C-alpha positions as semicolon CSV with decimal commas, in nm:
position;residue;x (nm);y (nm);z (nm)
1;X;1,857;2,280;0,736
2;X;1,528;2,268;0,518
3;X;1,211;2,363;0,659
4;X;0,914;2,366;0,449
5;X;0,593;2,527;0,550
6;X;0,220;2,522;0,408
7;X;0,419;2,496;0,061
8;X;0,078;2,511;-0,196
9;X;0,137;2,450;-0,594
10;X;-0,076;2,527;-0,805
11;X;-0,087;2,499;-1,233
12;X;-0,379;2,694;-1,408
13;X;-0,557;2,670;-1,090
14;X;-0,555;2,296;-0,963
15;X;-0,365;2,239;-0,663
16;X;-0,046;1,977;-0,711
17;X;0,051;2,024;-0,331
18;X;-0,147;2,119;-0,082
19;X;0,013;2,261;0,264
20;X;0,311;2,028;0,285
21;X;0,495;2,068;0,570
22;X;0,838;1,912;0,727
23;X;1,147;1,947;0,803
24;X;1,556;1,767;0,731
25;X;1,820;1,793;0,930
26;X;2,194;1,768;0,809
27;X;2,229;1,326;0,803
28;X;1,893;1,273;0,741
29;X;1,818;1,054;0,402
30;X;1,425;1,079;0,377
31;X;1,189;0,914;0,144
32;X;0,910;1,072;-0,069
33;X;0,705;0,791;-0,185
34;X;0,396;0,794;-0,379
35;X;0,266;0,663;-0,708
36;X;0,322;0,924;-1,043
37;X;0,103;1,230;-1,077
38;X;0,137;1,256;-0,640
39;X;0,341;1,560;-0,712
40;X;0,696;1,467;-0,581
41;X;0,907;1,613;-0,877
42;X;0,688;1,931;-0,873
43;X;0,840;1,931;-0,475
44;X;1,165;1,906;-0,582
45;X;1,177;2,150;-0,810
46;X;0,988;2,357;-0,573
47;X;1,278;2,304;-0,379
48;X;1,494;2,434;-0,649
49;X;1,330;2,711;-0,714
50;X;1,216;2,608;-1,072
51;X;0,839;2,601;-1,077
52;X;0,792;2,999;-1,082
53;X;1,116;3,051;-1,343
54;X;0,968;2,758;-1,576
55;X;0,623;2,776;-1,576
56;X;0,417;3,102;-1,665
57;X;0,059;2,924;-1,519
58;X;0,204;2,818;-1,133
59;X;0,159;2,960;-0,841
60;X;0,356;2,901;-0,549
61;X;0,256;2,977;-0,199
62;X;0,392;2,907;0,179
63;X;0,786;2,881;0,255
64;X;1,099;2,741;0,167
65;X;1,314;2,784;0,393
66;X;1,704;2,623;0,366
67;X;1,940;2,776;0,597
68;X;1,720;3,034;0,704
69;X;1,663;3,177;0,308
70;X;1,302;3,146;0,173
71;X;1,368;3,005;-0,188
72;X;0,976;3,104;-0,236
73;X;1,061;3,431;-0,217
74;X;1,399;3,419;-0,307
75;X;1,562;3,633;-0,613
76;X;1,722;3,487;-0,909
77;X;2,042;3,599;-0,811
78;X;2,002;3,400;-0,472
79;X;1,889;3,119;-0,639
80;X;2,195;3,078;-0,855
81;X;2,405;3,097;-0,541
82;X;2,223;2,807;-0,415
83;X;2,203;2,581;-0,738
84;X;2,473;2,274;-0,718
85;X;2,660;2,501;-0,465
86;X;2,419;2,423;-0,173
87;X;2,182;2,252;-0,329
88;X;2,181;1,998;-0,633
89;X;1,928;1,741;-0,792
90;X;1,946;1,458;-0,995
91;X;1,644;1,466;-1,237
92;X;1,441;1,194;-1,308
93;X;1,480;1,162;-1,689
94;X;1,831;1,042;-1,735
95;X;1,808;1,082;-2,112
96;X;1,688;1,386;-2,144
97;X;1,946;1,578;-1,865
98;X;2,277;1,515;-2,013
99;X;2,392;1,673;-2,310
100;X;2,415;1,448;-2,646
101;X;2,661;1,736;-2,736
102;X;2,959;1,748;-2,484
103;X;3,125;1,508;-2,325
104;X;3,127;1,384;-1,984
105;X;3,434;1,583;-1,867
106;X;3,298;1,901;-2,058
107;X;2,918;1,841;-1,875
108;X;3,074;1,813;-1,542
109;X;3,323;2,102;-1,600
110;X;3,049;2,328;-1,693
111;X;2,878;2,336;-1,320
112;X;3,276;2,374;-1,200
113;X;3,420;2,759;-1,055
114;X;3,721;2,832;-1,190
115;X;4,000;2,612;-1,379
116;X;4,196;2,331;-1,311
117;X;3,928;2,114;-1,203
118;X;4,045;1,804;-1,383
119;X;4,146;1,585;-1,064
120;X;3,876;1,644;-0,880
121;X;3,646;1,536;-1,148
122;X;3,879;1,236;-1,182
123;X;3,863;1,135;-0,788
124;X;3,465;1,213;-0,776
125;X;3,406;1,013;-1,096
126;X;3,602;0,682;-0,916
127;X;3,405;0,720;-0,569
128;X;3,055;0,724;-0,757
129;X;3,272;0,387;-0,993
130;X;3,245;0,560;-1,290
131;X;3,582;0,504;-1,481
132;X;3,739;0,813;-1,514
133;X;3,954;0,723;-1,860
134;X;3,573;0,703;-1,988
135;X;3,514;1,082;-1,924
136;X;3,584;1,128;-2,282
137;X;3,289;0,940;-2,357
138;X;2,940;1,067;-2,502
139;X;2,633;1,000;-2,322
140;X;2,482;0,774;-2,598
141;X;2,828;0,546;-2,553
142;X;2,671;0,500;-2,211
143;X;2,429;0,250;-2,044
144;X;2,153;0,342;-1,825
145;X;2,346;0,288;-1,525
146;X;2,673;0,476;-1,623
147;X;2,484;0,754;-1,675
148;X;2,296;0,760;-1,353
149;X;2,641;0,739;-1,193
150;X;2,790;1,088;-1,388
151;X;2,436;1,240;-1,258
152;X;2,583;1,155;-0,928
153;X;2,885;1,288;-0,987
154;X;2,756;1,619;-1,045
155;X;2,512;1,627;-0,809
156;X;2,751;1,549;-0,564
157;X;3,094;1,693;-0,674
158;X;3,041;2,067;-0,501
159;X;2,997;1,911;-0,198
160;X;2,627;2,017;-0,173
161;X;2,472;2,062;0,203
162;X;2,116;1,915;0,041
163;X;2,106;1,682;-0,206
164;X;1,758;1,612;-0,395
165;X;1,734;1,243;-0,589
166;X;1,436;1,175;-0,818
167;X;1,398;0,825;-0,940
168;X;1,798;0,739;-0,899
169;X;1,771;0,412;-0,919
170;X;1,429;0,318;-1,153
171;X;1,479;0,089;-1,471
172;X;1,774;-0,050;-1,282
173;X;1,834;-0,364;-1,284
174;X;1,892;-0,589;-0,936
175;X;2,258;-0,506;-0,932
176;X;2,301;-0,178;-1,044
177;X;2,062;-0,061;-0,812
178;X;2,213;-0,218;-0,499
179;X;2,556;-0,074;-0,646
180;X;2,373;0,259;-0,667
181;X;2,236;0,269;-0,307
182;X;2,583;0,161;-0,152
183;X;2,691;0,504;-0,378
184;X;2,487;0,731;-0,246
185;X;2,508;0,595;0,141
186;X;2,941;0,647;0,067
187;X;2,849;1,001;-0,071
188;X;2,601;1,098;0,124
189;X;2,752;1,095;0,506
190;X;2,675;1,473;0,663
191;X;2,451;1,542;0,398
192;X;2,074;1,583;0,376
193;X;1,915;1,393;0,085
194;X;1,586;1,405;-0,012
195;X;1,461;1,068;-0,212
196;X;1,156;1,092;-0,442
197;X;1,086;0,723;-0,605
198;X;0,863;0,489;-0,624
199;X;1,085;0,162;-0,605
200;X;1,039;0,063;-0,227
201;X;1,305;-0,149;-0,228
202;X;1,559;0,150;-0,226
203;X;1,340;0,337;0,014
204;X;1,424;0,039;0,290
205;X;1,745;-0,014;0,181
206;X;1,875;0,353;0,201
207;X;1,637;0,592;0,410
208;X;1,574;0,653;0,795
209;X;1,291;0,849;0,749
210;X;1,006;0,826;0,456
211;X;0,717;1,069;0,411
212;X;0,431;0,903;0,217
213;X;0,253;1,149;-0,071
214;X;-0,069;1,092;-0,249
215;X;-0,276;1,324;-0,410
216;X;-0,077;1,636;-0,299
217;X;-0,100;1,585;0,045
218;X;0,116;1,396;0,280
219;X;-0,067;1,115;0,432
220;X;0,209;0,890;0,638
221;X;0,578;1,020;0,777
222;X;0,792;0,831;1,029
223;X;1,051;0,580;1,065
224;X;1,151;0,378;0,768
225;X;1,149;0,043;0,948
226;X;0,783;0,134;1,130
227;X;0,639;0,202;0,872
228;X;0,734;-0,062;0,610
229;X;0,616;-0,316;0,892
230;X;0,366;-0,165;1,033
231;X;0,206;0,081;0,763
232;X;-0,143;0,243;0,923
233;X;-0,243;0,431;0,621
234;X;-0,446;0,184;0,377
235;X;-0,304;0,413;0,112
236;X;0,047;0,278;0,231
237;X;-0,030;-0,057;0,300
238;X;-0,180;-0,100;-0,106
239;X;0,157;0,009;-0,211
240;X;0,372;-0,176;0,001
241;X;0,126;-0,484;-0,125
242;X;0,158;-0,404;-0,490
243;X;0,589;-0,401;-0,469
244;X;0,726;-0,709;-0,519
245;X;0,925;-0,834;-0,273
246;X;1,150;-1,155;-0,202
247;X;1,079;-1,150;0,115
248;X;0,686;-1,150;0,045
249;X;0,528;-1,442;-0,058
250;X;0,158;-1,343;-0,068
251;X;0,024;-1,246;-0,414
252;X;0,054;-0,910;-0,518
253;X;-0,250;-0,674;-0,446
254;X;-0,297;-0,369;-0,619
255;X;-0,529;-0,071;-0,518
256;X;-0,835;-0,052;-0,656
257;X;-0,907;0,220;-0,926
258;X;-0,704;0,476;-1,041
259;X;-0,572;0,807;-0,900
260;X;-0,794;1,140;-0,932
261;X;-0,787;1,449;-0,866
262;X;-0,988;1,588;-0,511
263;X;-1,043;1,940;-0,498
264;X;-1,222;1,801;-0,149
265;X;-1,178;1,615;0,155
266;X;-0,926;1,341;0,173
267;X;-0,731;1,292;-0,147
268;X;-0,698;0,920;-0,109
269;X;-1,112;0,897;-0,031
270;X;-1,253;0,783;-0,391
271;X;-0,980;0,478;-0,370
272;X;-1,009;0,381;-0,020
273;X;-1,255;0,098;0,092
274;X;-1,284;0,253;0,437
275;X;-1,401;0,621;0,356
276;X;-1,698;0,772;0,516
277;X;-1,908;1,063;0,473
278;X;-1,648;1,304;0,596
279;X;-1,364;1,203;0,414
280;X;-1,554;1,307;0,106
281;X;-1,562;1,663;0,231
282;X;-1,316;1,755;0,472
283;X;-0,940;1,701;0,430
284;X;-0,833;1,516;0,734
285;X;-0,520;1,657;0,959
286;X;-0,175;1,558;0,963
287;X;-0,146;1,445;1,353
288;X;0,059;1,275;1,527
289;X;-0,045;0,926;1,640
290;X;0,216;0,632;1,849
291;X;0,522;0,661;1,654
292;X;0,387;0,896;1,335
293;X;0,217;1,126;1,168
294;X;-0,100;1,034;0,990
295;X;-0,406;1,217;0,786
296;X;-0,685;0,960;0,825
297;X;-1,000;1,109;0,998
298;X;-1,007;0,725;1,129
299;X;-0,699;0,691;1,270
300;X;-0,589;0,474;0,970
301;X;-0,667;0,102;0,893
302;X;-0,973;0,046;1,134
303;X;-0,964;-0,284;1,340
304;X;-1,278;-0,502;1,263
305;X;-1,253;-0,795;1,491
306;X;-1,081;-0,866;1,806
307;X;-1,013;-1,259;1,986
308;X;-0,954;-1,200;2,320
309;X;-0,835;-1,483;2,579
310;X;-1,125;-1,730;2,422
311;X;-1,149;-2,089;2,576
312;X;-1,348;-2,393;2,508
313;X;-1,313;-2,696;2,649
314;X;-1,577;-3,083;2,538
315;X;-1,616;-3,307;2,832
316;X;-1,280;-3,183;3,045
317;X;-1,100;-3,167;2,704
318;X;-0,971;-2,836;2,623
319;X;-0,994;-2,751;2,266
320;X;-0,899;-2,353;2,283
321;X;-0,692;-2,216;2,551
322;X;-0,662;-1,787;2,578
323;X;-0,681;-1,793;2,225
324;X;-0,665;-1,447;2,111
325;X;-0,639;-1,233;1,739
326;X;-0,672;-0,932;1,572
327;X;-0,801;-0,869;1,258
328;X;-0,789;-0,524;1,044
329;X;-0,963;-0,397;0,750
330;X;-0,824;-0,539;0,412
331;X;-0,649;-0,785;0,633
332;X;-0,632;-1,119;0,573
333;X;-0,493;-1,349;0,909
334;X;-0,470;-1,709;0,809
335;X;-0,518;-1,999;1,117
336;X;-0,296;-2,283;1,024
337;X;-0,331;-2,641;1,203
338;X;-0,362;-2,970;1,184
339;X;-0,731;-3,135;1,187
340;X;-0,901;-3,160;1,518
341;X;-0,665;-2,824;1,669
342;X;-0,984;-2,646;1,709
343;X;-0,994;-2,393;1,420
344;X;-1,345;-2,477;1,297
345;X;-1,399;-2,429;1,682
346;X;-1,274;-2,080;1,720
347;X;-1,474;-1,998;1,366
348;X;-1,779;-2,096;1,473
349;X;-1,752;-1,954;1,841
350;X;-1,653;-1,599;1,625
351;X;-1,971;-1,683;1,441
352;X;-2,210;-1,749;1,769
353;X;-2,296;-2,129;1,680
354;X;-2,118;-2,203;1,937
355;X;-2,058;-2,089;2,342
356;X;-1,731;-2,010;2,490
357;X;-1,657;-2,100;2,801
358;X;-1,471;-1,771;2,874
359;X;-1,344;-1,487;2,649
360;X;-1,451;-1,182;2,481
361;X;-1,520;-1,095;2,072
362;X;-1,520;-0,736;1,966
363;X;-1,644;-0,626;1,647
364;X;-1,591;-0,247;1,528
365;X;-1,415;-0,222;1,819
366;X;-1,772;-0,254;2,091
367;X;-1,785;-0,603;2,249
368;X;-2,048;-0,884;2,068
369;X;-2,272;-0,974;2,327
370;X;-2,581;-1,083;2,065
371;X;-2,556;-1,233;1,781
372;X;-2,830;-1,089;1,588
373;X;-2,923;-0,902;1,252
374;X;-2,663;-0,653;1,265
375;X;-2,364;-0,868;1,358
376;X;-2,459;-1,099;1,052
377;X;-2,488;-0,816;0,817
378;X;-2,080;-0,724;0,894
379;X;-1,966;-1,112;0,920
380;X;-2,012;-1,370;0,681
381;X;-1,874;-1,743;0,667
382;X;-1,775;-1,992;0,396
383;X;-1,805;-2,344;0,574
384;X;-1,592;-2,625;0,560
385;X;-1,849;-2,839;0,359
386;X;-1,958;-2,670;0,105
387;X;-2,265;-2,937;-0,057
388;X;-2,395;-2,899;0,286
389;X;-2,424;-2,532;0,334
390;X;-2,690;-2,501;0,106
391;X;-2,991;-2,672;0,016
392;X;-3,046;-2,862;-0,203
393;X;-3,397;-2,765;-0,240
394;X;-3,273;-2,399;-0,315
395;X;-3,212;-2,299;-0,683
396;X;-2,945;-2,051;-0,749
397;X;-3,123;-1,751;-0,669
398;X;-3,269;-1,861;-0,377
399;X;-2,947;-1,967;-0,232
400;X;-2,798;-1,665;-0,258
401;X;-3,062;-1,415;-0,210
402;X;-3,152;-1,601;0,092
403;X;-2,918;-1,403;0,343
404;X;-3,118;-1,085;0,210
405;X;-3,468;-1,209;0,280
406;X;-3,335;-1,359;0,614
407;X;-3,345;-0,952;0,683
408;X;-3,623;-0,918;0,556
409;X;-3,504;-0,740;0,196
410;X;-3,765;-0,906;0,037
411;X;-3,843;-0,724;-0,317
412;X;-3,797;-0,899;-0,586
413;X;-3,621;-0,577;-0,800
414;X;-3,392;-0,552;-0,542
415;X;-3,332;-0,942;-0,495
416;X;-3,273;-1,013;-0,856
417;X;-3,032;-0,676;-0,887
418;X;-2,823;-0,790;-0,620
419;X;-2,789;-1,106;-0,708
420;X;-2,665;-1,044;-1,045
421;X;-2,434;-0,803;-0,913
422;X;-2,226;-1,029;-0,650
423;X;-2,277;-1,349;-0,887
424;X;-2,103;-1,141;-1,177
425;X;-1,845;-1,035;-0,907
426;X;-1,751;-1,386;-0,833
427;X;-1,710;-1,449;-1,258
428;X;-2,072;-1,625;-1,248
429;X;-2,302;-1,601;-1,511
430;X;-2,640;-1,398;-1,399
431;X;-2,907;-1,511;-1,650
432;X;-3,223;-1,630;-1,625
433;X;-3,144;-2,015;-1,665
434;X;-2,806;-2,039;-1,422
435;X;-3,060;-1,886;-1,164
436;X;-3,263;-2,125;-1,200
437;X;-3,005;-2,400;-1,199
438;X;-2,987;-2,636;-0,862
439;X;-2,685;-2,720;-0,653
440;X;-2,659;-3,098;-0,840
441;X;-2,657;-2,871;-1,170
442;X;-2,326;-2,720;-1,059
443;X;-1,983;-2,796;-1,094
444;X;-1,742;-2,827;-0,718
445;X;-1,566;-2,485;-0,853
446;X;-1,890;-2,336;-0,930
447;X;-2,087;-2,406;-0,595
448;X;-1,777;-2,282;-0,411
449;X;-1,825;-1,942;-0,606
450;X;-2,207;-1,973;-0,510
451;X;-2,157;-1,993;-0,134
452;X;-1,902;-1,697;-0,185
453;X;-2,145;-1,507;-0,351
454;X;-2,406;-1,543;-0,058
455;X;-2,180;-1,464;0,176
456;X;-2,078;-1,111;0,025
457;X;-2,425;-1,062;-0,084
458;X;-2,474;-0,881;0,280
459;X;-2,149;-0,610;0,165
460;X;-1,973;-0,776;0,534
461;X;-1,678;-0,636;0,676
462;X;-1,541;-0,893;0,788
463;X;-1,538;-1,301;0,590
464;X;-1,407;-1,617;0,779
465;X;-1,354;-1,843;0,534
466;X;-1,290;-2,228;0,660
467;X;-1,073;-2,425;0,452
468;X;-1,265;-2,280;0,148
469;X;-1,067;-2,473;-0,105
470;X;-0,984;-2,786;0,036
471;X;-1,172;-2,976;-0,158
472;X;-1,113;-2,856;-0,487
473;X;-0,867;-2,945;-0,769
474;X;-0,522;-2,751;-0,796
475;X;-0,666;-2,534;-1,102
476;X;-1,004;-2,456;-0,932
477;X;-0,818;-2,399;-0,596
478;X;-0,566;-2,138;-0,776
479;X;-0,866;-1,941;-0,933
480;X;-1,060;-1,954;-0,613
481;X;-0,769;-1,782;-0,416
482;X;-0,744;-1,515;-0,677
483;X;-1,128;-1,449;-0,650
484;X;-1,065;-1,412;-0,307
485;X;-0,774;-1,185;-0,354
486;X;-0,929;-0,974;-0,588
487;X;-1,249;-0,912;-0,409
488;X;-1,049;-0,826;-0,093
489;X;-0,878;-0,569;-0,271
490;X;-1,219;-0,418;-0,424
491;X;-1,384;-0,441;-0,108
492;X;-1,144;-0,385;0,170
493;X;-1,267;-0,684;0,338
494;X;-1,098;-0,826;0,645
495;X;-1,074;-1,224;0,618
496;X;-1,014;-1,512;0,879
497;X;-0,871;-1,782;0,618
498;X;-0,865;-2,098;0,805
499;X;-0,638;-2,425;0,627
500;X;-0,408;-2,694;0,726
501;X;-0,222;-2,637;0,387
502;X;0,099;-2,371;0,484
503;X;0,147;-2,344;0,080
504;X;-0,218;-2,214;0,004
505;X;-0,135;-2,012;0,371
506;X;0,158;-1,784;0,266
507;X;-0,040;-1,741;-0,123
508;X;-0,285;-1,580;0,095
509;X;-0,187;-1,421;0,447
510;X;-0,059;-1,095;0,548
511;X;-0,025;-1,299;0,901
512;X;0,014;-1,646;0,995
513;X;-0,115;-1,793;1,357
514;X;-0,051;-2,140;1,409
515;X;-0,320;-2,336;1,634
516;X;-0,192;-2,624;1,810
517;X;-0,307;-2,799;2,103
518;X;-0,553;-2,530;2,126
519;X;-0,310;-2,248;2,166
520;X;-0,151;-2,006;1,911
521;X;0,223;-2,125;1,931
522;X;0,320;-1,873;1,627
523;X;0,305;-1,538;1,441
524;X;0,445;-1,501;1,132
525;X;0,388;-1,113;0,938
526;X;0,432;-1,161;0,533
């Protein structure tokens, strides 16, 4: 029904999309997701055929096509034939669509062929639940969600074969919006719809299909249900993390900076912590990986470290039995158990302080058969006992420049500028005299920061972090986990959070494994 093809929008030069392409079928209800400024309502009124009639300074390029017309190249004439006929929209700014002038009846009897239209305005006013002995009314004698339902209405009363819907249910609340979505699944049977929002609640709730847009470009399309629990594009997986959800109970992460505009490479490159050289200056593909499309020239969210089948066993005891994990980038995986079910175990067989009896550890994806310079440099670990993981003979500085000089980074510039950069990033003071300062000096919250300081003083990929805040008060605890949180989401680090606590364990964890016995008895995705 709607195909569109290498469809390029420009204003006064600068791109707003870049070579979209996809296609709807009649019964398809598709998402557009993406944050504002991505470009969706410039699609749908692409779609329309309202950028080149509106704006003097666009250019449109590629095709349109719906039903085999090109609405790119399409004539006003042919346009107007389309318009509510074939295709309708429901604009995003309620207020500032409906006249203040006419009434309801008169607004929806304007879009109306012929006369007599009165019952059918009646019947398609009570299917959206609009009442229709309030067509008399003004728009300003309506609330927000009244008038979102006579937007409805029209959009739907002509018995349009594509239906576009920007924003129909933001600055709802709870129950309008559920009232809303039940509307437009009743309305919508037959029909292709095409959903532009933000609010990912509706998106799960209402669409098969969502296409993910950022910068212009579209960067994620498949299956609702895939992707929402399985996103792949980090772009994706910061806004699923910063909606929230009832059925989420790890804090909300945001994603870091702002959005800008990339006349280069990947569009999503200055925000994501997992860029590289080339995503600065080539725009990756859209291509088709497992059950999706993707535009990530690595494949999306990279795995860092991989458990696989690792045993250990003290004096015929067996303490880990084929334990195996996964762990992404920007992924935190939280081991719950009990003391003594061989957590600090796994962590410190991860780590190489320990031998394995049998297993295998992949980091980046190649198998760790050393543990030397370069495996330190990606992983880092906050241990259990945190007075004795540094000495005490170390002042500040020392402590947490020390992983540096252990690689031989030894000038003191470059010592003293990193060291004031990670201790500001863990809310530290950097002067002279806290350097100076020894480990009795320092308060329990304050060492805690310290040893996570010199463990992200290396930039690692990849943090295991054993019960980190077990010994801390309540308030200390709360402001280390947010630390923790908010360096993750700066950083894309991946994290191995280790606890017995399952409270402090769903504040934390995209995934839960629970270690008992020596054996991971549960998986739980937040």
């Amino acid at each position: 029904m709607l195909e569109v093809k290498n469809l390029n929008v420009s204003f006064n030069g600068k791109k707003i999309l870049k070579s979209l392409n996809f296609k709807l079928k009649a019964g398809d209800i598709t998402a557009v997701v993406g944050e504002s400024g991505t470009g969706k309502t410039t699609l749908a009124m692409s779609i329309m055929g309202l950028i080149s009639e509106q704006f003097s300074n666009a250019k449109v390029s590629g095709n349109i096509f719906f039903n085999g017309i090109d609405i790119c190249t399409a004539d006003r004439n042919q346009l107007q034939q389309l318009r509510w006929k074939r295709i309708s929209m429901v604009f995003q700014n309620v207020d500032n669509i409906l006249n203040p002038t006419l009434s309801i009846n008169s607004q929806i009897s304007e879009i109306m062929p012929g006369k007599n239209n009165d019952l059918k305005i009646k019947n398609t006013l009570a299917r959206v639940g609009f009442p229709p002995e309030r067509a008399v009314a003004y728009p300003h004698q309506l609330s927000m969600g009244e008038k979102q339902k006579v937007l409805l209405a029209m959009a739907y009363i002509l018995e349009p074969e594509l239906v576009i819907l920007d924003e129909p249910t933001s600055s709802l609340d709870h129950h309008t919006r559920n009232n809303l979505i039940d509307i437009i699944k009743k309305m919508s049977s037959g029909r292709a719809v095409l959903i532009l929002t933000h609010d990912l609640d509706t998106v799960r709730k209402l669409t098969k299909k969502t296409i993910m847009l950022y910068g212009g470009s579209i960067i994620e399309a498949g299956d609702t249900e895939a992707i929402f629990s399985n996103p792949r594009h980090p772009y994706t997986r910061g806004l699923l993390r910063s909606f929230p959800s009832t059925d989420r109970t790890k804090d909300l992460q945001g994603i870091r900076g702002k959005p800008e505009f990339v006349e280069e490479g990947c569009p999503f490159h200055p925000r994501c912590t997992q860029s590289i050289n080339i995503c600065r200056i080539q725009k990756p593909p859209l291509d088709e990986y497992e059950d999706r499309m993707l535009s990530c020239h690595r494949g999306g969210i990279i795995p860092l470290l991989e458990v696989k089948d690792v045993s250990k066993s003290y004096n015929g005891l067996d303490v880990l039995k084929s334990v195996s994990l996964n762990i992404y980038e920007g992924e935190t995986v939280t081991l719950l158990g009990r003391s003594g079910s061989g957590k600090t175990t796994l962590a410190k067989i991860i780590m190489g302080l320990l031998k394995a009896d049998s297993g295998e550890i992949y980091l980046d994806t190649r198998q760790v058969n050393k543990w030397d310079f370069n495996f330190y440099s990606r992983v880092q670990m906050i241990f259990q006992e945190v007075a004795s993981a540094i000495s005490h003979r170390l002042n500040v500085f020392e402590a947490v420049t020390e992983p540096l000089v252990i690689q031989k980074i030894t000038e003191r510039k470059i010592l003293e500028e990193e060291a004031k950069k990670v201790l500001s990033e863990v809310q530290l003071p950097a002067d002279h005299d806290f350097l100076r300062l020894y480990p009795h000096h320092l308060s329990g919250g304050e060492l805690q920061r310290i040893v996570i300081a010199r463990a992200l003083i290396l930039s690692p990929g990849l943090l295991i972090a054993d019960e980190p805040t077990s010994s801390l008060d309540a308030s200390i605890q709360a402001k280390i986990l947010k630390l923790l949180n908010n360096i993750q989401e700066e950083r894309g680090l991946g994290m191995l959070f280790i606890t017995h606590d399952l409270g402090v364990a769903r504040k934390v964890s995209d995934k839960i494994l629970k270690l008992d016995n020596g054996i991971i008895t549960e998986e739980r995705i937040k």
